[in-house]
Amino acid sequence: MIILSIETSCDDTGITIMEATGGIKNTSFKVLAHTSNSQIKQHIPYGGVVPMLAKREHLKNLPILLEKTLKEAKRNLSLNLIAVTYGPGLEPALWTGITFAQELAKKWKVPIIPVNHMEGHILSVFGKVEGKFSIKLSDYEFPMLALLVSGGHTQLVLIKKWLDYEILGETLDDAVGEAFDKVARMLGLPYPGGPEISRLAEIARKIPLLRGGSKRRGGKKSTSPATAGTPQEENFHLPRPMFYIKDFNFSFSGLKTAVLYLIRKIGKLDKTTKSQIALEFEKAAVECLIYKTKKAIEEYKIKTVIVGGGVAANKYLRSEMKKITGRNIKLLFPTQELSGDNSLMIGIAGYLQYMKNKGKIPSPSSIKADGGLKL
Ligand code: KG4
Ligand code: ZN
């Protein structure tokens, strides 16, 4: 079956064409064409994604990417299925993909399968942007746990059965990626902030003195710069919200506000201080994710852990996840290209859902954007 998938939930436009074979327990994919177009440059001046601007860009990009993918895949009208993201995400942006899919479905007389973007992020760990890949269910043990970390979501999802999801916990306020973006903005770094914070944190990590080499007063971390005026000896400490709350929820808004107060207290930020703040923020945010993930692994006797979403690209998160999973738990990450939003993961999820729900395909005109769609 030839499947064309479309992603337009936020600021990335993507179209992928894959050949899919097999059932849901043993599926093989061959990537025929994979394209994406990031709108980051357009949104940078606004410090974040502007929904109406995203819509305009998707409308402009979709026909261009379609032509490119069809040419690359060397196929014109022999497609069998269209998969399109219908939520969660920015509704004006989602609608552009849905309307585009509906027009193509009418023209080519093919069914449309609506896809949950978050399911896409979960399944992205199995994908590759080139060549062939397969998902053989007997290779993985259940229960699985998915940590979904993006600009819009922070969720811990329990998967006891293939393609069946139970949300154990989620953020009560900001998503972790959103917190990275907002803190980056406070530090005067460009959007998207995650990679920028990570880059600065790496710099600070490499210089031992910046890693809190100062003597901690009373053996405790201070909540403010320990020695103002000598940046190398400053030692910041930010809170780890929700550590002592027994559920699996997260909260990043307090952490973000703590950074704001810290910055106000310091006043003028030099490069060294910025790196130190970035390092402590990254540590605090990742520790929050790790703490609850570890708790869920223990409580549900998890055998396989999946990390998906834009923040899954974070190197520190990756190394800390390796520490808590050890040898007995299989740990799956998407490739760097598939960590962020992409249409390939939508194709995987679309095909698997199509196989699962055979015969129960909604009529193309009934598909609607749902910005707050749950897993
Ligand atoms: O999944 P995604 O591409 O889009 C959404 O569905 O939100 O995630 C984007 C988010 C942004 O907040 C971005 O700052 C964050 O992922 N991000 C990172 C890194 N790379 C991207 N956060 C931390 N470290 C990174 N290396
Ligand atoms: Zn996403």
Short mmCIF file of C-alpha atoms and ligand atoms in Angstrom, two decimals:
data_model
loop_
_atom_site.label_atom_id
_atom_site.label_comp_id
_atom_site.label_asym_id
_atom_site.label_seq_id
_atom_site.Cartn_x
_atom_site.Cartn_y
_atom_site.Cartn_z
CA MET A 1 0.00 0.00 0.00
CA ILE A 2 1.30 3.47 -0.89
CA ILE A 3 0.60 6.02 1.81
CA LEU A 4 1.05 9.78 1.66
CA SER A 5 1.22 11.54 5.01
CA ILE A 6 0.82 15.19 5.90
CA GLU A 7 1.88 17.11 9.01
CA THR A 8 0.92 20.75 9.69
CA SER A 9 0.12 20.90 13.41
CA CYS A 10 2.62 23.62 14.34
CA ASP A 11 5.46 25.31 12.47
CA ASP A 12 6.73 22.42 10.34
CA THR A 13 5.14 21.47 7.05
CA GLY A 14 5.83 17.89 6.00
CA ILE A 15 4.81 15.39 3.33
CA THR A 16 6.11 11.82 3.16
CA ILE A 17 5.33 8.97 0.78
CA MET A 18 5.98 5.43 1.98
CA GLU A 19 5.20 1.94 0.82
CA ALA A 20 3.80 -0.06 3.74
CA THR A 21 3.30 -3.81 3.95
CA GLY A 22 2.30 -6.30 6.64
CA GLY A 23 -0.13 -6.32 9.54
CA ILE A 24 0.04 -4.38 12.78
CA LYS A 25 2.29 -6.94 14.46
CA ASN A 26 4.87 -7.01 11.74
CA THR A 27 4.95 -3.98 9.50
CA SER A 28 7.51 -2.89 6.96
CA PHE A 29 7.95 0.55 5.48
CA LYS A 30 9.95 1.79 2.55
CA VAL A 31 10.46 5.54 2.37
CA LEU A 32 9.84 6.70 -1.20
CA ALA A 33 10.06 10.43 -0.50
CA HIS A 34 10.31 12.51 2.65
CA THR A 35 10.17 16.29 2.78
CA SER A 36 9.82 18.95 5.41
CA ASN A 37 9.91 22.69 5.60
CA SER A 38 10.58 24.45 8.86
CA GLN A 39 9.05 27.89 9.35
CA ILE A 40 11.38 28.80 12.22
CA LYS A 41 12.84 31.79 10.34
CA GLN A 42 9.39 33.31 9.84
CA HIS A 43 8.50 32.98 13.54
CA ILE A 44 11.85 34.11 15.02
CA PRO A 45 10.99 37.84 14.98
CA TYR A 46 7.93 37.08 17.15
CA GLY A 47 9.82 34.86 19.62
CA GLY A 48 7.39 31.98 19.13
CA VAL A 49 4.91 30.44 16.71
CA VAL A 50 2.19 32.79 15.40
CA PRO A 51 -0.80 30.58 14.41
CA MET A 52 -2.03 32.70 11.48
CA LEU A 53 1.48 33.05 10.10
CA ALA A 54 1.92 29.27 10.43
CA LYS A 55 -1.31 28.78 8.46
CA ARG A 56 -0.13 31.07 5.67
CA GLU A 57 3.22 29.29 5.46
CA HIS A 58 1.61 25.81 5.36
CA LEU A 59 -0.70 26.94 2.55
CA LYS A 60 2.32 28.13 0.61
CA ASN A 61 4.50 25.07 1.37
CA LEU A 62 2.04 22.19 0.89
CA PRO A 63 1.74 22.29 -2.93
CA ILE A 64 5.51 22.76 -3.25
CA LEU A 65 6.26 19.76 -1.02
CA LEU A 66 3.63 17.65 -2.78
CA GLU A 67 5.20 18.25 -6.15
CA LYS A 68 8.63 17.48 -4.72
CA THR A 69 7.55 14.23 -3.04
CA LEU A 70 5.61 12.96 -6.05
CA LYS A 71 8.58 13.65 -8.28
CA GLU A 72 10.98 11.94 -5.87
CA ALA A 73 8.72 8.94 -5.34
CA LYS A 74 8.13 8.73 -9.11
CA ARG A 75 4.44 8.11 -8.58
CA ASN A 76 1.53 10.12 -9.78
CA LEU A 77 -1.87 8.75 -8.96
CA SER A 78 -1.17 5.31 -7.59
CA LEU A 79 -1.53 6.26 -3.93
CA ASN A 80 -3.81 4.16 -1.71
CA LEU A 81 -4.15 6.14 1.50
CA ILE A 82 -3.67 9.66 2.88
CA ALA A 83 -2.78 10.13 6.55
CA VAL A 84 -3.17 13.59 8.03
CA THR A 85 -2.64 15.07 11.51
CA TYR A 86 -5.96 16.32 12.90
CA GLY A 87 -4.77 17.24 16.41
CA PRO A 88 -3.51 18.23 18.89
CA GLY A 89 -1.95 21.46 17.65
CA LEU A 90 -2.79 24.91 16.38
CA GLU A 91 -6.21 24.69 14.76
CA PRO A 92 -5.62 27.13 11.88
CA ALA A 93 -2.47 25.17 11.03
CA LEU A 94 -4.17 21.76 11.38
CA TRP A 95 -6.98 22.85 9.05
CA THR A 96 -4.54 23.59 6.22
CA GLY A 97 -3.33 19.97 6.24
CA ILE A 98 -6.85 18.55 6.56
CA THR A 99 -8.27 20.65 3.73
CA PHE A 100 -5.31 19.80 1.53
CA ALA A 101 -5.79 16.08 2.29
CA GLN A 102 -9.51 16.33 1.53
CA GLU A 103 -8.82 17.92 -1.87
CA LEU A 104 -6.29 15.21 -2.74
CA ALA A 105 -8.62 12.43 -1.55
CA LYS A 106 -11.35 13.74 -3.81
CA LYS A 107 -9.03 14.07 -6.78
CA TRP A 108 -7.37 10.67 -6.33
CA LYS A 109 -10.39 8.83 -4.87
CA VAL A 110 -8.46 7.53 -1.87
CA PRO A 111 -9.46 7.28 1.81
CA ILE A 112 -8.09 9.54 4.54
CA ILE A 113 -7.01 8.33 7.95
CA PRO A 114 -6.91 11.09 10.60
CA VAL A 115 -3.86 10.79 12.89
CA ASN A 116 -3.22 11.90 16.46
CA HIS A 117 0.05 13.84 16.40
CA MET A 118 1.08 12.43 19.82
CA GLU A 119 0.68 8.85 18.60
CA GLY A 120 2.95 9.93 15.76
CA HIS A 121 5.60 11.06 18.29
CA ILE A 122 5.37 7.69 20.08
CA LEU A 123 5.78 5.71 16.86
CA SER A 124 8.50 8.04 15.52
CA VAL A 125 11.09 5.96 17.44
CA PHE A 126 10.65 3.15 14.90
CA GLY A 127 11.19 5.33 11.82
CA LYS A 128 14.07 6.18 9.52
CA VAL A 129 14.04 8.99 6.97
CA GLU A 130 15.62 6.89 4.25
CA GLY A 131 15.41 3.34 2.99
CA LYS A 132 13.46 0.59 4.73
CA PHE A 133 12.50 -0.06 8.34
CA SER A 134 10.15 -2.44 10.05
CA ILE A 135 8.24 -2.67 13.31
CA LYS A 136 8.23 -6.21 14.60
CA LEU A 137 6.17 -6.34 17.75
CA SER A 138 7.81 -9.51 19.08
CA ASP A 139 11.01 -7.46 19.45
CA TYR A 140 9.46 -5.37 22.23
CA GLU A 141 8.16 -6.25 25.65
CA PHE A 142 5.14 -4.77 27.38
CA PRO A 143 4.26 -2.78 29.40
CA MET A 144 5.80 0.15 27.60
CA LEU A 145 6.10 3.70 28.89
CA ALA A 146 6.26 6.73 26.62
CA LEU A 147 7.65 10.06 27.80
CA LEU A 148 6.37 12.66 25.35
CA VAL A 149 8.20 15.95 25.56
CA SER A 150 7.53 18.72 23.09
CA GLY A 151 6.67 22.41 22.84
CA GLY A 152 3.03 21.67 23.57
CA HIS A 153 3.07 18.50 25.67
CA THR A 154 4.74 16.75 28.57
CA GLN A 155 3.11 13.40 29.17
CA LEU A 156 3.84 9.99 30.62
CA VAL A 157 1.86 7.39 28.72
CA LEU A 158 1.39 3.74 29.70
CA ILE A 159 1.09 1.27 26.81
CA LYS A 160 -0.06 -2.15 27.99
CA LYS A 161 -1.35 -3.16 24.59
CA TRP A 162 -0.11 -2.15 21.15
CA LEU A 163 -1.74 1.12 19.97
CA ASP A 164 -3.61 1.50 23.26
CA TYR A 165 -2.69 4.45 25.47
CA GLU A 166 -3.31 5.49 29.06
CA ILE A 167 -2.05 8.88 30.20
CA LEU A 168 -0.45 8.47 33.64
CA GLY A 169 0.45 12.09 34.09
CA GLU A 170 1.03 15.35 32.27
CA THR A 171 2.06 18.90 32.83
CA LEU A 172 -0.32 21.03 34.86
CA ASP A 173 0.86 24.22 33.15
CA ASP A 174 3.71 24.79 30.66
CA ALA A 175 5.13 22.00 28.52
CA VAL A 176 8.82 21.33 29.05
CA GLY A 177 9.74 22.52 25.53
CA GLU A 178 7.75 25.69 26.14
CA ALA A 179 9.75 26.27 29.34
CA PHE A 180 13.00 25.84 27.39
CA ASP A 181 11.72 28.35 24.82
CA LYS A 182 10.63 30.89 27.45
CA VAL A 183 13.83 30.66 29.49
CA ALA A 184 15.84 31.04 26.28
CA ARG A 185 13.91 34.21 25.55
CA MET A 186 14.70 35.56 29.03
CA LEU A 187 18.37 34.91 28.32
CA GLY A 188 18.11 36.75 25.00
CA LEU A 189 18.49 33.56 22.94
CA PRO A 190 16.59 32.97 19.69
CA TYR A 191 13.54 30.73 19.16
CA PRO A 192 13.37 27.71 19.41
CA GLY A 193 15.12 27.87 22.75
CA GLY A 194 15.70 24.18 23.47
CA PRO A 195 18.75 23.68 21.26
CA GLU A 196 20.17 27.07 22.35
CA ILE A 197 19.86 26.34 26.08
CA SER A 198 21.36 22.94 25.47
CA ARG A 199 24.29 24.46 23.59
CA LEU A 200 25.03 26.94 26.38
CA ALA A 201 24.65 24.24 29.04
CA GLU A 202 27.22 22.13 27.18
CA ILE A 203 29.66 25.05 27.26
CA ALA A 204 29.17 25.48 31.01
CA ARG A 205 29.54 21.73 31.58
CA LYS A 206 32.92 21.70 29.88
CA ILE A 207 34.38 24.32 32.23
CA PRO A 208 34.73 22.73 35.67
CA LEU A 209 34.71 26.04 37.51
CA LEU A 210 31.34 26.94 36.08
CA ARG A 211 29.86 23.70 37.31
CA GLY A 212 29.41 25.04 40.81
CA GLY A 213 33.09 24.70 41.61
CA SER A 214 32.60 27.19 44.42
CA LYS A 215 32.36 26.11 48.04
CA ARG A 216 28.71 25.66 48.80
CA ARG A 217 27.86 27.45 51.99
CA GLY A 218 26.80 25.09 54.73
CA GLY A 219 27.06 22.21 52.27
CA LYS A 220 23.76 23.29 50.75
CA LYS A 221 23.04 24.71 47.35
CA SER A 222 22.09 28.34 47.59
CA THR A 223 19.01 29.72 45.89
CA SER A 224 20.86 32.77 44.67
CA PRO A 225 24.26 33.53 43.22
CA ALA A 226 26.69 32.66 45.98
CA THR A 227 29.26 35.25 45.15
CA ALA A 228 28.04 38.14 43.07
CA GLY A 229 30.64 39.73 40.87
CA THR A 230 32.80 36.66 40.24
CA PRO A 231 30.79 34.70 37.70
CA GLN A 232 33.07 31.66 37.70
CA GLU A 233 32.30 31.08 41.31
CA GLU A 234 28.60 31.60 41.18
CA ASN A 235 26.43 28.66 42.03
CA PHE A 236 22.81 28.83 41.01
CA HIS A 237 20.11 26.57 42.23
CA LEU A 238 16.64 26.32 40.76
CA PRO A 239 13.69 24.37 42.18
CA ARG A 240 12.60 20.91 41.01
CA PRO A 241 8.80 21.32 41.02
CA MET A 242 6.48 18.36 41.79
CA PHE A 243 9.25 16.14 43.17
CA TYR A 244 7.37 15.48 46.36
CA ILE A 245 3.91 15.10 44.84
CA LYS A 246 3.07 11.46 44.49
CA ASP A 247 1.30 11.51 41.12
CA PHE A 248 2.91 11.45 37.66
CA ASN A 249 2.17 15.06 36.79
CA PHE A 250 4.70 17.76 36.00
CA SER A 251 4.84 21.53 36.38
CA PHE A 252 7.31 23.84 34.67
CA SER A 253 5.79 27.25 35.20
CA GLY A 254 7.33 27.71 38.68
CA LEU A 255 10.75 26.73 37.36
CA LYS A 256 10.43 29.29 34.58
CA THR A 257 9.40 31.99 37.09
CA ALA A 258 12.35 31.07 39.33
CA VAL A 259 14.65 31.74 36.36
CA LEU A 260 12.97 35.11 35.85
CA TYR A 261 13.55 36.11 39.50
CA LEU A 262 17.12 34.89 39.36
CA ILE A 263 17.81 36.96 36.24
CA ARG A 264 16.22 40.03 37.85
CA LYS A 265 18.38 39.57 40.92
CA ILE A 266 21.60 39.27 38.95
CA GLY A 267 20.89 42.27 36.71
CA LYS A 268 23.22 42.40 33.75
CA LEU A 269 23.99 38.93 32.37
CA ASP A 270 27.34 38.14 30.86
CA LYS A 271 27.96 35.10 28.63
CA THR A 272 29.34 33.00 31.47
CA THR A 273 26.38 33.67 33.74
CA LYS A 274 23.95 32.89 30.92
CA SER A 275 25.65 29.53 30.38
CA GLN A 276 25.47 28.75 34.09
CA ILE A 277 21.77 29.56 34.22
CA ALA A 278 21.16 27.47 31.09
CA LEU A 279 23.01 24.57 32.70
CA GLU A 280 21.11 24.73 35.97
CA PHE A 281 17.78 25.14 34.15
CA GLU A 282 18.47 22.16 31.88
CA LYS A 283 19.46 20.08 34.90
CA ALA A 284 16.35 21.06 36.84
CA ALA A 285 13.96 20.42 33.92
CA VAL A 286 15.54 17.08 33.02
CA GLU A 287 15.64 15.96 36.67
CA CYS A 288 11.87 16.59 36.90
CA LEU A 289 11.28 14.41 33.82
CA ILE A 290 13.66 11.70 35.02
CA TYR A 291 12.26 11.55 38.55
CA LYS A 292 8.67 10.87 37.45
CA THR A 293 9.71 8.55 34.62
CA LYS A 294 11.75 6.45 37.07
CA LYS A 295 8.82 6.31 39.46
CA ALA A 296 6.50 5.11 36.67
CA ILE A 297 9.04 2.51 35.50
CA GLU A 298 9.19 1.05 39.00
CA GLU A 299 5.47 1.19 39.74
CA TYR A 300 4.35 -0.35 36.44
CA LYS A 301 7.32 -2.72 35.98
CA ILE A 302 8.04 -1.22 32.60
CA LYS A 303 10.01 -3.24 30.05
CA THR A 304 10.31 -0.76 27.18
CA VAL A 305 10.67 3.04 27.37
CA ILE A 306 9.99 5.37 24.46
CA VAL A 307 10.98 9.05 24.46
CA GLY A 308 9.37 11.19 21.76
CA GLY A 309 8.86 14.86 20.82
CA GLY A 310 11.17 17.79 20.10
CA VAL A 311 12.84 17.73 23.55
CA ALA A 312 13.85 14.08 22.92
CA ALA A 313 16.70 15.63 20.92
CA ASN A 314 18.19 16.91 24.19
CA LYS A 315 21.53 15.16 24.82
CA TYR A 316 21.44 15.51 28.59
CA LEU A 317 17.94 13.99 28.72
CA ARG A 318 19.17 11.11 26.55
CA SER A 319 22.13 10.37 28.80
CA GLU A 320 20.07 10.59 32.01
CA MET A 321 17.39 8.29 30.53
CA LYS A 322 20.09 5.72 29.77
CA LYS A 323 21.11 5.79 33.44
CA ILE A 324 17.61 5.04 34.77
CA THR A 325 16.74 2.34 32.26
CA GLY A 326 19.97 0.33 32.52
CA ARG A 327 20.36 -3.00 30.76
CA ASN A 328 17.06 -4.64 31.50
CA ILE A 329 14.81 -2.02 29.96
CA LYS A 330 14.80 -1.31 26.25
CA LEU A 331 15.13 2.43 25.60
CA LEU A 332 13.96 3.86 22.29
CA PHE A 333 14.61 7.38 20.97
CA PRO A 334 13.76 8.84 17.57
CA THR A 335 16.63 9.82 15.31
CA GLN A 336 17.49 13.53 15.58
CA GLU A 337 15.54 14.23 12.36
CA LEU A 338 12.43 12.50 13.68
CA SER A 339 12.47 14.06 17.19
CA GLY A 340 10.71 17.20 16.06
CA ASP A 341 7.48 17.40 14.11
CA ASN A 342 7.53 15.41 10.87
CA SER A 343 5.17 13.71 8.46
CA LEU A 344 6.97 10.36 8.45
CA MET A 345 5.71 9.54 11.96
CA ILE A 346 2.21 10.46 10.78
CA GLY A 347 2.53 7.92 7.97
CA ILE A 348 3.56 5.19 10.44
CA ALA A 349 0.68 5.98 12.81
CA GLY A 350 -1.77 6.34 9.90
CA TYR A 351 -0.94 2.96 8.42
CA LEU A 352 -1.07 1.14 11.77
CA GLN A 353 -4.39 2.77 12.67
CA TYR A 354 -5.73 1.93 9.21
CA MET A 355 -4.82 -1.72 9.73
CA LYS A 356 -6.27 -1.71 13.24
CA ASN A 357 -9.59 -0.07 12.26
CA LYS A 358 -10.10 -1.77 8.92
CA GLY A 359 -13.43 -0.77 7.42
CA LYS A 360 -13.93 2.03 9.91
CA ILE A 361 -12.46 4.91 7.96
CA PRO A 362 -14.31 8.19 8.52
CA SER A 363 -15.71 9.98 5.50
CA PRO A 364 -13.13 12.57 4.40
CA SER A 365 -15.56 15.46 4.89
CA SER A 366 -16.19 14.48 8.53
CA ILE A 367 -12.55 14.99 9.52
CA LYS A 368 -12.17 18.11 11.66
CA ALA A 369 -9.20 19.76 13.36
CA ASP A 370 -9.11 19.21 17.12
CA GLY A 371 -6.51 21.43 18.79
CA GLY A 372 -6.90 19.75 22.19
CA LEU A 373 -7.12 16.14 20.98
CA LYS A 374 -6.15 13.57 23.64
CA LEU A 375 -4.39 10.28 23.11
O1 KG4 B 1 7.81 18.17 18.88
P1 KG4 B 1 8.19 19.54 18.49
O2 KG4 B 1 9.07 19.71 17.28
O3 KG4 B 1 6.95 20.45 18.28
C1 KG4 B 1 5.81 20.37 19.08
O4 KG4 B 1 4.95 19.49 18.79
O5 KG4 B 1 5.78 21.17 20.04
O6 KG4 B 1 8.94 20.18 19.77
C2 KG4 B 1 9.46 21.49 19.73
C3 KG4 B 1 10.09 21.79 21.08
C4 KG4 B 1 10.51 23.25 21.23
O7 KG4 B 1 10.01 23.75 22.44
C5 KG4 B 1 12.04 23.17 21.25
O8 KG4 B 1 12.65 24.20 22.01
C6 KG4 B 1 12.26 21.82 21.87
O9 KG4 B 1 11.27 21.00 21.29
N1 KG4 B 1 13.60 21.30 21.60
C7 KG4 B 1 14.53 21.05 22.56
C8 KG4 B 1 15.69 20.60 21.88
N2 KG4 B 1 15.43 20.58 20.55
C9 KG4 B 1 14.14 21.00 20.40
N3 KG4 B 1 14.47 21.18 23.89
C10 KG4 B 1 15.57 20.86 24.60
N4 KG4 B 1 16.71 20.44 24.04
C11 KG4 B 1 16.83 20.29 22.69
N5 KG4 B 1 17.98 19.87 22.16
ZN ZN B 2 5.05 17.60 18.08
#
